[in-house]
PDB file of C-alpha atoms in Angstrom:
ATOM      1  CA  UNK A   1      95.929  89.519 100.625  1.00  0.00           C
ATOM      2  CA  UNK A   2      97.708  91.371 103.539  1.00  0.00           C
ATOM      3  CA  UNK A   3      98.498  95.188 102.635  1.00  0.00           C
ATOM      4  CA  UNK A   4     101.730  95.371 104.945  1.00  0.00           C
ATOM      5  CA  UNK A   5     104.605  93.512 105.158  1.00  0.00           C
ATOM      6  CA  UNK A   6     105.699  90.902 107.901  1.00  0.00           C
ATOM      7  CA  UNK A   7     108.752  91.748 110.172  1.00  0.00           C
ATOM      8  CA  UNK A   8     110.630  87.946 110.608  1.00  0.00           C
ATOM      9  CA  UNK A   9     112.319  86.230 114.077  1.00  0.00           C
ATOM     10  CA  UNK A  10     115.418  87.883 112.943  1.00  0.00           C
ATOM     11  CA  UNK A  11     113.845  91.599 112.733  1.00  0.00           C
ATOM     12  CA  UNK A  12     113.952  91.701 108.727  1.00  0.00           C
ATOM     13  CA  UNK A  13     110.856  94.024 108.065  1.00  0.00           C
ATOM     14  CA  UNK A  14     109.246  93.501 104.507  1.00  0.00           C
ATOM     15  CA  UNK A  15     107.850  97.141 103.678  1.00  0.00           C
ATOM     16  CA  UNK A  16     104.373  97.816 101.844  1.00  0.00           C
ATOM     17  CA  UNK A  17     104.492  97.741  97.575  1.00  0.00           C
ATOM     18  CA  UNK A  18     101.703  99.238  95.605  1.00  0.00           C
ATOM     19  CA  UNK A  19     102.128 100.395  91.713  1.00  0.00           C
ATOM     20  CA  UNK A  20     102.418 103.901  91.973  1.00  0.00           C
ATOM     21  CA  UNK A  21     104.830 103.382  89.066  1.00  0.00           C
ATOM     22  CA  UNK A  22     103.705 106.026  87.069  1.00  0.00           C
ATOM     23  CA  UNK A  23     102.703 108.463  89.359  1.00  0.00           C
ATOM     24  CA  UNK A  24     106.860 108.090  90.746  1.00  0.00           C
ATOM     25  CA  UNK A  25     107.875 107.682  87.599  1.00  0.00           C
ATOM     26  CA  UNK A  26     109.876 105.050  88.654  1.00  0.00           C
ATOM     27  CA  UNK A  27     109.674 101.552  86.217  1.00  0.00           C
ATOM     28  CA  UNK A  28     107.353  98.996  87.181  1.00  0.00           C
ATOM     29  CA  UNK A  29     108.631  95.940  89.154  1.00  0.00           C
ATOM     30  CA  UNK A  30     107.387  92.494  88.377  1.00  0.00           C
ATOM     31  CA  UNK A  31     106.870  90.361  91.468  1.00  0.00           C
ATOM     32  CA  UNK A  32     105.692  86.832  91.721  1.00  0.00           C
ATOM     33  CA  UNK A  33     103.498  85.168  94.643  1.00  0.00           C
ATOM     34  CA  UNK A  34     105.419  81.777  95.771  1.00  0.00           C
ATOM     35  CA  UNK A  35     102.948  79.344  97.295  1.00  0.00           C
ATOM     36  CA  UNK A  36     104.755  77.117 100.157  1.00  0.00           C
ATOM     37  CA  UNK A  37     102.816  73.874 101.072  1.00  0.00           C
ATOM     38  CA  UNK A  38     104.887  72.567 104.238  1.00  0.00           C
ATOM     39  CA  UNK A  39     103.555  69.123 105.651  1.00  0.00           C
ATOM     40  CA  UNK A  40     105.315  68.585 109.277  1.00  0.00           C
ATOM     41  CA  UNK A  41     103.383  68.239 112.004  1.00  0.00           C
ATOM     42  CA  UNK A  42     100.862  70.541 113.133  1.00  0.00           C
ATOM     43  CA  UNK A  43     102.493  71.812 116.788  1.00  0.00           C
ATOM     44  CA  UNK A  44     105.285  72.497 114.252  1.00  0.00           C
ATOM     45  CA  UNK A  45     104.172  74.223 111.505  1.00  0.00           C
ATOM     46  CA  UNK A  46     104.897  77.826 113.291  1.00  0.00           C
ATOM     47  CA  UNK A  47     108.005  77.382 113.183  1.00  0.00           C
ATOM     48  CA  UNK A  48     108.190  75.906 110.335  1.00  0.00           C
ATOM     49  CA  UNK A  49     106.531  79.076 108.540  1.00  0.00           C
ATOM     50  CA  UNK A  50     109.543  81.262 110.583  1.00  0.00           C
ATOM     51  CA  UNK A  51     111.975  79.571 109.464  1.00  0.00           C
ATOM     52  CA  UNK A  52     111.328  78.664 105.866  1.00  0.00           C
ATOM     53  CA  UNK A  53     110.219  82.722 105.597  1.00  0.00           C
ATOM     54  CA  UNK A  54     114.400  83.548 107.192  1.00  0.00           C
ATOM     55  CA  UNK A  55     115.415  81.170 104.517  1.00  0.00           C
ATOM     56  CA  UNK A  56     113.242  83.220 101.530  1.00  0.00           C
ATOM     57  CA  UNK A  57     114.122  86.183 102.902  1.00  0.00           C
ATOM     58  CA  UNK A  58     117.588  85.921 101.896  1.00  0.00           C
ATOM     59  CA  UNK A  59     117.187  84.407  98.424  1.00  0.00           C
ATOM     60  CA  UNK A  60     115.434  88.047  98.180  1.00  0.00           C
ATOM     61  CA  UNK A  61     112.040  87.827  99.221  1.00  0.00           C
ATOM     62  CA  UNK A  62     110.134  90.418 100.766  1.00  0.00           C
ATOM     63  CA  UNK A  63     106.659  90.110 101.826  1.00  0.00           C
ATOM     64  CA  UNK A  64     104.650  86.654 103.568  1.00  0.00           C
ATOM     65  CA  UNK A  65     101.255  85.762 104.565  1.00  0.00           C
ATOM     66  CA  UNK A  66     100.579  82.433 106.507  1.00  0.00           C
ATOM     67  CA  UNK A  67      98.261  80.072 104.495  1.00  0.00           C
ATOM     68  CA  UNK A  68      96.323  76.774 105.856  1.00  0.00           C
ATOM     69  CA  UNK A  69      99.017  74.346 104.189  1.00  0.00           C
ATOM     70  CA  UNK A  70     101.821  76.579 105.140  1.00  0.00           C
ATOM     71  CA  UNK A  71     103.140  80.425 103.621  1.00  0.00           C
ATOM     72  CA  UNK A  72     102.464  82.463 100.614  1.00  0.00           C
ATOM     73  CA  UNK A  73     105.585  84.385  99.696  1.00  0.00           C
ATOM     74  CA  UNK A  74     106.406  87.647  97.495  1.00  0.00           C
ATOM     75  CA  UNK A  75     109.187  88.358  95.222  1.00  0.00           C
ATOM     76  CA  UNK A  76     110.644  90.717  92.661  1.00  0.00           C
ATOM     77  CA  UNK A  77     111.293  88.606  89.402  1.00  0.00           C
ATOM     78  CA  UNK A  78     114.832  89.872  89.076  1.00  0.00           C
ATOM     79  CA  UNK A  79     115.599  89.089  92.738  1.00  0.00           C
ATOM     80  CA  UNK A  80     114.292  85.236  92.921  1.00  0.00           C
ATOM     81  CA  UNK A  81     117.024  83.332  93.777  1.00  0.00           C
ATOM     82  CA  UNK A  82     115.644  79.747  93.133  1.00  0.00           C
ATOM     83  CA  UNK A  83     118.750  77.963  93.149  1.00  0.00           C
ATOM     84  CA  UNK A  84     119.644  79.237  96.580  1.00  0.00           C
ATOM     85  CA  UNK A  85     116.090  78.740  97.918  1.00  0.00           C
ATOM     86  CA  UNK A  86     115.962  75.131  96.834  1.00  0.00           C
ATOM     87  CA  UNK A  87     119.396  74.577  98.597  1.00  0.00           C
ATOM     88  CA  UNK A  88     117.492  76.208 101.828  1.00  0.00           C
ATOM     89  CA  UNK A  89     114.855  74.123 101.638  1.00  0.00           C
ATOM     90  CA  UNK A  90     117.323  70.641 100.695  1.00  0.00           C
ATOM     91  CA  UNK A  91     119.169  71.694 104.214  1.00  0.00           C
ATOM     92  CA  UNK A  92     116.127  72.465 106.237  1.00  0.00           C
ATOM     93  CA  UNK A  93     116.939  72.443 109.661  1.00  0.00           C
ATOM     94  CA  UNK A  94     113.861  70.294 110.934  1.00  0.00           C
ATOM     95  CA  UNK A  95     113.545  66.979 110.310  1.00  0.00           C
ATOM     96  CA  UNK A  96     111.325  64.454 108.789  1.00  0.00           C
ATOM     97  CA  UNK A  97     109.585  68.260 106.818  1.00  0.00           C
ATOM     98  CA  UNK A  98     108.180  68.345 103.227  1.00  0.00           C
ATOM     99  CA  UNK A  99     108.862  72.048 101.407  1.00  0.00           C
ATOM    100  CA  UNK A 100     106.946  71.891  97.698  1.00  0.00           C
ATOM    101  CA  UNK A 101     106.183  75.457  95.943  1.00  0.00           C
ATOM    102  CA  UNK A 102     104.781  76.674  92.644  1.00  0.00           C
ATOM    103  CA  UNK A 103     105.296  80.369  91.702  1.00  0.00           C
ATOM    104  CA  UNK A 104     103.061  82.934  89.978  1.00  0.00           C
ATOM    105  CA  UNK A 105     103.199  85.743  88.405  1.00  0.00           C
ATOM    106  CA  UNK A 106     101.680  88.923  90.386  1.00  0.00           C
ATOM    107  CA  UNK A 107      99.149  91.446  88.369  1.00  0.00           C
ATOM    108  CA  UNK A 108     100.557  94.963  89.171  1.00  0.00           C
ATOM    109  CA  UNK A 109      97.455  96.855  88.928  1.00  0.00           C
ATOM    110  CA  UNK A 110      95.822  94.229  91.739  1.00  0.00           C
ATOM    111  CA  UNK A 111      98.035  95.464  94.584  1.00  0.00           C
ATOM    112  CA  UNK A 112      96.929  99.069  93.678  1.00  0.00           C
ATOM    113  CA  UNK A 113      93.363  98.118  93.577  1.00  0.00           C
ATOM    114  CA  UNK A 114      93.348  95.831  96.681  1.00  0.00           C
ATOM    115  CA  UNK A 115      95.205  99.394  98.405  1.00  0.00           C
ATOM    116  CA  UNK A 116      92.814 101.914  97.322  1.00  0.00           C
ATOM    117  CA  UNK A 117      89.292  99.916  98.302  1.00  0.00           C
ATOM    118  CA  UNK A 118      90.858  99.286 101.763  1.00  0.00           C
ATOM    119  CA  UNK A 119      93.412 101.878 102.910  1.00  0.00           C
ATOM    120  CA  UNK A 120      93.331 102.123 107.105  1.00  0.00           C
ATOM    121  CA  UNK A 121      91.332 103.206 109.517  1.00  0.00           C
ATOM    122  CA  UNK A 122      92.170 106.221 111.453  1.00  0.00           C
ATOM    123  CA  UNK A 123      95.093 104.936 114.351  1.00  0.00           C
ATOM    124  CA  UNK A 124      94.552 107.085 117.521  1.00  0.00           C
ATOM    125  CA  UNK A 125      97.751 106.893 119.545  1.00  0.00           C
ATOM    126  CA  UNK A 126      98.259 107.625 123.544  1.00  0.00           C
ATOM    127  CA  UNK A 127      94.963 110.351 122.984  1.00  0.00           C
ATOM    128  CA  UNK A 128      97.547 112.875 121.366  1.00  0.00           C
ATOM    129  CA  UNK A 129      98.155 111.644 117.674  1.00  0.00           C
ATOM    130  CA  UNK A 130      95.707 110.790 114.855  1.00  0.00           C
ATOM    131  CA  UNK A 131      97.184 109.023 111.623  1.00  0.00           C
ATOM    132  CA  UNK A 132      94.631 108.656 108.899  1.00  0.00           C
ATOM    133  CA  UNK A 133      94.371 107.739 105.191  1.00  0.00           C
ATOM    134  CA  UNK A 134      94.515 111.228 103.428  1.00  0.00           C
ATOM    135  CA  UNK A 135      93.631 108.840 100.414  1.00  0.00           C
ATOM    136  CA  UNK A 136      90.562 108.072 101.170  1.00  0.00           C
ATOM    137  CA  UNK A 137      89.638 110.539 104.602  1.00  0.00           C
ATOM    138  CA  UNK A 138      90.385 113.995 102.196  1.00  0.00           C
ATOM    139  CA  UNK A 139      89.873 117.254 103.772  1.00  0.00           C
ATOM    140  CA  UNK A 140      86.424 115.362 105.398  1.00  0.00           C
ATOM    141  CA  UNK A 141      87.868 117.082 109.034  1.00  0.00           C
ATOM    142  CA  UNK A 142      88.050 113.941 112.052  1.00  0.00           C
ATOM    143  CA  UNK A 143      86.259 115.089 115.214  1.00  0.00           C
ATOM    144  CA  UNK A 144      89.388 117.337 117.042  1.00  0.00           C
ATOM    145  CA  UNK A 145      88.507 115.434 121.052  1.00  0.00           C
ATOM    146  CA  UNK A 146      90.438 112.669 119.225  1.00  0.00           C
ATOM    147  CA  UNK A 147      93.631 113.835 119.291  1.00  0.00           C
ATOM    148  CA  UNK A 148      94.931 117.834 119.438  1.00  0.00           C
ATOM    149  CA  UNK A 149      97.882 116.091 116.714  1.00  0.00           C
ATOM    150  CA  UNK A 150      96.264 114.889 112.851  1.00  0.00           C
ATOM    151  CA  UNK A 151      98.234 113.682 110.174  1.00  0.00           C
ATOM    152  CA  UNK A 152      97.606 112.213 106.964  1.00  0.00           C
ATOM    153  CA  UNK A 153      99.440 109.832 104.898  1.00  0.00           C
ATOM    154  CA  UNK A 154      99.185 108.496 102.074  1.00  0.00           C
ATOM    155  CA  UNK A 155     101.057 105.503 101.895  1.00  0.00           C
ATOM    156  CA  UNK A 156     102.717 105.638  98.073  1.00  0.00           C
ATOM    157  CA  UNK A 157     104.539 101.973  97.638  1.00  0.00           C
ATOM    158  CA  UNK A 158     106.154 102.644 101.338  1.00  0.00           C
ATOM    159  CA  UNK A 159     105.684 101.549 104.929  1.00  0.00           C
ATOM    160  CA  UNK A 160     104.702 103.536 107.542  1.00  0.00           C
ATOM    161  CA  UNK A 161     100.796 104.149 108.458  1.00  0.00           C
ATOM    162  CA  UNK A 162     100.733 103.641 112.309  1.00  0.00           C
ATOM    163  CA  UNK A 163      98.986 100.335 111.688  1.00  0.00           C
ATOM    164  CA  UNK A 164     102.120  98.419 112.621  1.00  0.00           C
ATOM    165  CA  UNK A 165     103.150  98.343 116.687  1.00  0.00           C
ATOM    166  CA  UNK A 166     106.675  99.117 115.836  1.00  0.00           C
ATOM    167  CA  UNK A 167     105.613 102.443 114.365  1.00  0.00           C
ATOM    168  CA  UNK A 168     102.698 103.328 117.353  1.00  0.00           C
ATOM    169  CA  UNK A 169     105.726 102.442 119.263  1.00  0.00           C
ATOM    170  CA  UNK A 170     107.944 105.323 118.514  1.00  0.00           C
ATOM    171  CA  UNK A 171     105.576 107.663 117.670  1.00  0.00           C
ATOM    172  CA  UNK A 172     104.202 107.515 120.710  1.00  0.00           C
ATOM    173  CA  UNK A 173     107.880 108.022 122.575  1.00  0.00           C
ATOM    174  CA  UNK A 174     108.149 110.961 119.610  1.00  0.00           C
ATOM    175  CA  UNK A 175     105.423 112.916 121.701  1.00  0.00           C
ATOM    176  CA  UNK A 176     107.362 111.945 124.850  1.00  0.00           C
ATOM    177  CA  UNK A 177     110.511 114.015 123.882  1.00  0.00           C
ATOM    178  CA  UNK A 178     111.051 117.508 123.314  1.00  0.00           C
ATOM    179  CA  UNK A 179     111.708 118.384 120.008  1.00  0.00           C
ATOM    180  CA  UNK A 180     110.927 121.999 119.958  1.00  0.00           C
ATOM    181  CA  UNK A 181     114.403 123.256 118.003  1.00  0.00           C
ATOM    182  CA  UNK A 182     115.767 120.190 117.698  1.00  0.00           C
ATOM    183  CA  UNK A 183     117.089 118.113 114.655  1.00  0.00           C
ATOM    184  CA  UNK A 184     116.143 114.855 113.539  1.00  0.00           C
ATOM    185  CA  UNK A 185     117.143 112.101 111.914  1.00  0.00           C
ATOM    186  CA  UNK A 186     114.804 109.394 110.656  1.00  0.00           C
ATOM    187  CA  UNK A 187     117.137 106.664 108.974  1.00  0.00           C
ATOM    188  CA  UNK A 188     114.493 104.387 107.048  1.00  0.00           C
ATOM    189  CA  UNK A 189     111.805 106.707 106.555  1.00  0.00           C
ATOM    190  CA  UNK A 190     109.049 104.762 104.574  1.00  0.00           C
ATOM    191  CA  UNK A 191     106.350 107.273 104.123  1.00  0.00           C
ATOM    192  CA  UNK A 192     107.999 109.746 106.085  1.00  0.00           C
ATOM    193  CA  UNK A 193     105.483 109.392 109.186  1.00  0.00           C
ATOM    194  CA  UNK A 194     107.902 109.537 111.764  1.00  0.00           C
ATOM    195  CA  UNK A 195     109.885 112.764 110.358  1.00  0.00           C
ATOM    196  CA  UNK A 196     106.258 114.725 110.179  1.00  0.00           C
ATOM    197  CA  UNK A 197     105.755 113.426 113.445  1.00  0.00           C
ATOM    198  CA  UNK A 198     108.709 115.644 114.598  1.00  0.00           C
ATOM    199  CA  UNK A 199     108.625 118.262 112.377  1.00  0.00           C
ATOM    200  CA  UNK A 200     104.557 118.481 113.969  1.00  0.00           C
ATOM    201  CA  UNK A 201     106.231 118.426 117.793  1.00  0.00           C
ATOM    202  CA  UNK A 202     108.724 121.261 117.338  1.00  0.00           C
ATOM    203  CA  UNK A 203     111.267 119.489 114.937  1.00  0.00           C
ATOM    204  CA  UNK A 204     113.351 122.792 113.153  1.00  0.00           C
ATOM    205  CA  UNK A 205     114.609 120.267 111.016  1.00  0.00           C
ATOM    206  CA  UNK A 206     113.721 116.509 109.594  1.00  0.00           C
ATOM    207  CA  UNK A 207     116.570 114.908 107.511  1.00  0.00           C
ATOM    208  CA  UNK A 208     114.996 111.652 106.153  1.00  0.00           C
ATOM    209  CA  UNK A 209     116.530 108.669 103.795  1.00  0.00           C
ATOM    210  CA  UNK A 210     115.371 105.385 102.641  1.00  0.00           C
ATOM    211  CA  UNK A 211     117.256 103.066 100.322  1.00  0.00           C
ATOM    212  CA  UNK A 212     114.304 102.843  97.792  1.00  0.00           C
ATOM    213  CA  UNK A 213     112.909 105.623  95.835  1.00  0.00           C
ATOM    214  CA  UNK A 214     109.357 105.728  95.986  1.00  0.00           C
ATOM    215  CA  UNK A 215     109.858 106.201  99.435  1.00  0.00           C
ATOM    216  CA  UNK A 216     112.107 109.436  99.367  1.00  0.00           C
ATOM    217  CA  UNK A 217     109.328 110.783  96.935  1.00  0.00           C
ATOM    218  CA  UNK A 218     106.335 109.526  99.169  1.00  0.00           C
ATOM    219  CA  UNK A 219     108.133 111.118 102.199  1.00  0.00           C
ATOM    220  CA  UNK A 220     108.338 114.629 100.380  1.00  0.00           C
ATOM    221  CA  UNK A 221     104.267 114.551  99.413  1.00  0.00           C
ATOM    222  CA  UNK A 222     102.946 113.434 102.475  1.00  0.00           C
ATOM    223  CA  UNK A 223     105.150 116.507 103.775  1.00  0.00           C
ATOM    224  CA  UNK A 224     103.819 118.517 101.891  1.00  0.00           C
ATOM    225  CA  UNK A 225     100.117 117.476 102.573  1.00  0.00           C
ATOM    226  CA  UNK A 226     101.001 117.661 106.060  1.00  0.00           C
ATOM    227  CA  UNK A 227     102.360 121.610 105.443  1.00  0.00           C
ATOM    228  CA  UNK A 228     105.729 120.837 106.974  1.00  0.00           C
ATOM    229  CA  UNK A 229     108.388 122.299 105.309  1.00  0.00           C
ATOM    230  CA  UNK A 230     111.474 121.504 107.244  1.00  0.00           C
ATOM    231  CA  UNK A 231     112.151 117.966 106.029  1.00  0.00           C
ATOM    232  CA  UNK A 232     114.519 116.988 103.564  1.00  0.00           C
ATOM    233  CA  UNK A 233     114.767 113.165 102.185  1.00  0.00           C
ATOM    234  CA  UNK A 234     117.314 112.068 100.584  1.00  0.00           C
ATOM    235  CA  UNK A 235     117.463 108.441  98.614  1.00  0.00           C
ATOM    236  CA  UNK A 236     120.147 105.880  99.588  1.00  0.00           C
ATOM    237  CA  UNK A 237     121.519 104.008 103.003  1.00  0.00           C
ATOM    238  CA  UNK A 238     123.339 105.058 105.558  1.00  0.00           C
ATOM    239  CA  UNK A 239     126.546 105.830 103.971  1.00  0.00           C
ATOM    240  CA  UNK A 240     124.122 108.917 102.502  1.00  0.00           C
ATOM    241  CA  UNK A 241     125.043 110.519 106.488  1.00  0.00           C
ATOM    242  CA  UNK A 242     128.289 110.860 105.242  1.00  0.00           C
ATOM    243  CA  UNK A 243     127.087 113.774 102.768  1.00  0.00           C
ATOM    244  CA  UNK A 244     124.963 115.211 105.651  1.00  0.00           C
ATOM    245  CA  UNK A 245     127.075 117.766 107.935  1.00  0.00           C
ATOM    246  CA  UNK A 246     126.500 118.226 111.503  1.00  0.00           C
ATOM    247  CA  UNK A 247     125.291 116.154 114.631  1.00  0.00           C
ATOM    248  CA  UNK A 248     121.390 115.116 115.437  1.00  0.00           C
ATOM    249  CA  UNK A 249     119.705 115.695 119.280  1.00  0.00           C
ATOM    250  CA  UNK A 250     117.109 113.179 118.184  1.00  0.00           C
ATOM    251  CA  UNK A 251     117.664 109.781 115.445  1.00  0.00           C
ATOM    252  CA  UNK A 252     115.348 107.765 114.453  1.00  0.00           C
ATOM    253  CA  UNK A 253     115.153 103.423 112.854  1.00  0.00           C
ATOM    254  CA  UNK A 254     112.408 101.963 112.328  1.00  0.00           C
ATOM    255  CA  UNK A 255     114.041  98.851 110.467  1.00  0.00           C
ATOM    256  CA  UNK A 256     114.983  95.366 110.624  1.00  0.00           C
ATOM    257  CA  UNK A 257     117.369  94.013 113.292  1.00  0.00           C
ATOM    258  CA  UNK A 258     120.012  93.311 110.741  1.00  0.00           C
ATOM    259  CA  UNK A 259     120.175  97.128 109.765  1.00  0.00           C
ATOM    260  CA  UNK A 260     119.734  98.220 112.945  1.00  0.00           C
ATOM    261  CA  UNK A 261     122.766  96.057 114.216  1.00  0.00           C
ATOM    262  CA  UNK A 262     124.905  96.757 111.262  1.00  0.00           C
ATOM    263  CA  UNK A 263     124.205 101.316 110.995  1.00  0.00           C
ATOM    264  CA  UNK A 264     124.501 101.331 115.005  1.00  0.00           C
ATOM    265  CA  UNK A 265     127.711 102.703 114.010  1.00  0.00           C
ATOM    266  CA  UNK A 266     126.682 105.465 111.919  1.00  0.00           C
ATOM    267  CA  UNK A 267     123.477 105.850 114.529  1.00  0.00           C
ATOM    268  CA  UNK A 268     125.968 106.971 117.177  1.00  0.00           C
ATOM    269  CA  UNK A 269     128.314 109.033 115.027  1.00  0.00           C
ATOM    270  CA  UNK A 270     126.553 111.689 113.876  1.00  0.00           C
ATOM    271  CA  UNK A 271     123.907 111.488 117.564  1.00  0.00           C
ATOM    272  CA  UNK A 272     124.452 114.566 119.192  1.00  0.00           C
ATOM    273  CA  UNK A 273     126.263 114.855 122.861  1.00  0.00           C
ATOM    274  CA  UNK A 274     122.848 114.200 125.362  1.00  0.00           C
ATOM    275  CA  UNK A 275     121.471 112.918 122.124  1.00  0.00           C
ATOM    276  CA  UNK A 276     118.096 110.530 122.196  1.00  0.00           C
ATOM    277  CA  UNK A 277     118.482 107.782 119.836  1.00  0.00           C
ATOM    278  CA  UNK A 278     114.667 105.536 119.341  1.00  0.00           C
ATOM    279  CA  UNK A 279     115.089 102.046 117.381  1.00  0.00           C
ATOM    280  CA  UNK A 280     112.431  99.743 116.815  1.00  0.00           C
ATOM    281  CA  UNK A 281     111.607  96.938 114.174  1.00  0.00           C
ATOM    282  CA  UNK A 282     112.626  94.147 115.672  1.00  0.00           C
ATOM    283  CA  UNK A 283     111.168  91.425 118.717  1.00  0.00           C
ATOM    284  CA  UNK A 284     111.689  91.149 122.587  1.00  0.00           C
ATOM    285  CA  UNK A 285     113.955  88.207 122.347  1.00  0.00           C
ATOM    286  CA  UNK A 286     116.393  90.818 120.313  1.00  0.00           C
ATOM    287  CA  UNK A 287     116.250  93.934 122.623  1.00  0.00           C
ATOM    288  CA  UNK A 288     119.607  92.402 124.346  1.00  0.00           C
ATOM    289  CA  UNK A 289     121.390  92.420 120.793  1.00  0.00           C
ATOM    290  CA  UNK A 290     120.576  95.319 120.166  1.00  0.00           C
ATOM    291  CA  UNK A 291     121.561  96.954 123.535  1.00  0.00           C
ATOM    292  CA  UNK A 292     125.074  94.985 123.611  1.00  0.00           C
ATOM    293  CA  UNK A 293     125.896  96.747 119.989  1.00  0.00           C
ATOM    294  CA  UNK A 294     124.329 100.243 121.046  1.00  0.00           C
ATOM    295  CA  UNK A 295     126.638  99.897 123.863  1.00  0.00           C
ATOM    296  CA  UNK A 296     129.856  99.126 121.677  1.00  0.00           C
ATOM    297  CA  UNK A 297     129.462 102.473 120.753  1.00  0.00           C
ATOM    298  CA  UNK A 298     128.634 104.566 123.956  1.00  0.00           C
ATOM    299  CA  UNK A 299     124.885 104.275 123.751  1.00  0.00           C
ATOM    300  CA  UNK A 300     122.772 102.848 126.900  1.00  0.00           C
ATOM    301  CA  UNK A 301     119.251 102.248 127.376  1.00  0.00           C
ATOM    302  CA  UNK A 302     116.852 104.400 129.142  1.00  0.00           C
ATOM    303  CA  UNK A 303     113.435 102.853 128.155  1.00  0.00           C
ATOM    304  CA  UNK A 304     111.858 100.344 126.848  1.00  0.00           C
ATOM    305  CA  UNK A 305     108.376  99.606 125.784  1.00  0.00           C
ATOM    306  CA  UNK A 306     106.882  96.506 124.044  1.00  0.00           C
ATOM    307  CA  UNK A 307     103.146  95.845 121.972  1.00  0.00           C
ATOM    308  CA  UNK A 308     102.578  92.527 120.681  1.00  0.00           C
ATOM    309  CA  UNK A 309     106.108  90.891 121.080  1.00  0.00           C
ATOM    310  CA  UNK A 310     107.707  93.734 119.117  1.00  0.00           C
ATOM    311  CA  UNK A 311     109.737  96.019 121.149  1.00  0.00           C
ATOM    312  CA  UNK A 312     111.012 100.135 121.172  1.00  0.00           C
ATOM    313  CA  UNK A 313     114.031 100.834 123.061  1.00  0.00           C
ATOM    314  CA  UNK A 314     115.048 104.295 123.634  1.00  0.00           C
ATOM    315  CA  UNK A 315     119.235 105.363 123.859  1.00  0.00           C
ATOM    316  CA  UNK A 316     121.210 107.933 125.009  1.00  0.00           C
ATOM    317  CA  UNK A 317     124.977 108.230 124.774  1.00  0.00           C
TER     318      UNK A 317
END
């Protein structure tokens, strides 16, 4: 079982979800595991997996992993739209493909135990920043020569540890920016890793927001772990920006493609003159689409990095 979500070709990212409900006073979520069996030509299996995951994502699914016979998906029981899923399977765009599935309940405790046991190994970015699992490493000193910037993260039901290519690319870009005294916005903050990196690099203030309450709590917790006091975390989507005054020198968004496209206008509105917008969470083939939308709002690309088909694009006003 993978302990992280999977971003699909449509750019939708499905985050980690573990059971820390008691610690964060959040109602425990009940998940279903759905085992999809795909019968098709072997050469078409991966394409079928991606198309099916895309359709299942529209029916409420949050995370997927490949299986020998097809795909396994995870969905909150209350958000499982079975009728919509069945309709999507019946109208599957590739002829001759047969798809069936079985639904089972997921034990909440299993998620927590898997994460507690495995955690994540330290990640070194450009030999300048090391991100480590604060839960497992604790106060154990890491070799100073590995990286001058050390950040401990406890991922509690939130995405953003540096294990994913998109996070690493955004962190790398941040390390290249002159952030001293800057004001930073972290959209879809997850664990708060990007806001924390910005603060550690000299940002005077970082505003972060996420639609998930546990991500907001996790961001504040990780900020405290790293002795960072300039981060404010808000719960909500981009609409929370209407309650935030002023503009930002740097805006960061490592979230799914469709949300990036929908929120591009908001990013542009709060970006200062000569400000920097860094976007990731999508594939290389989506770069043109993201760039076109950004240009509609007066933003132009100044750099693109890629890793394993994931992309990160930097824009300037």
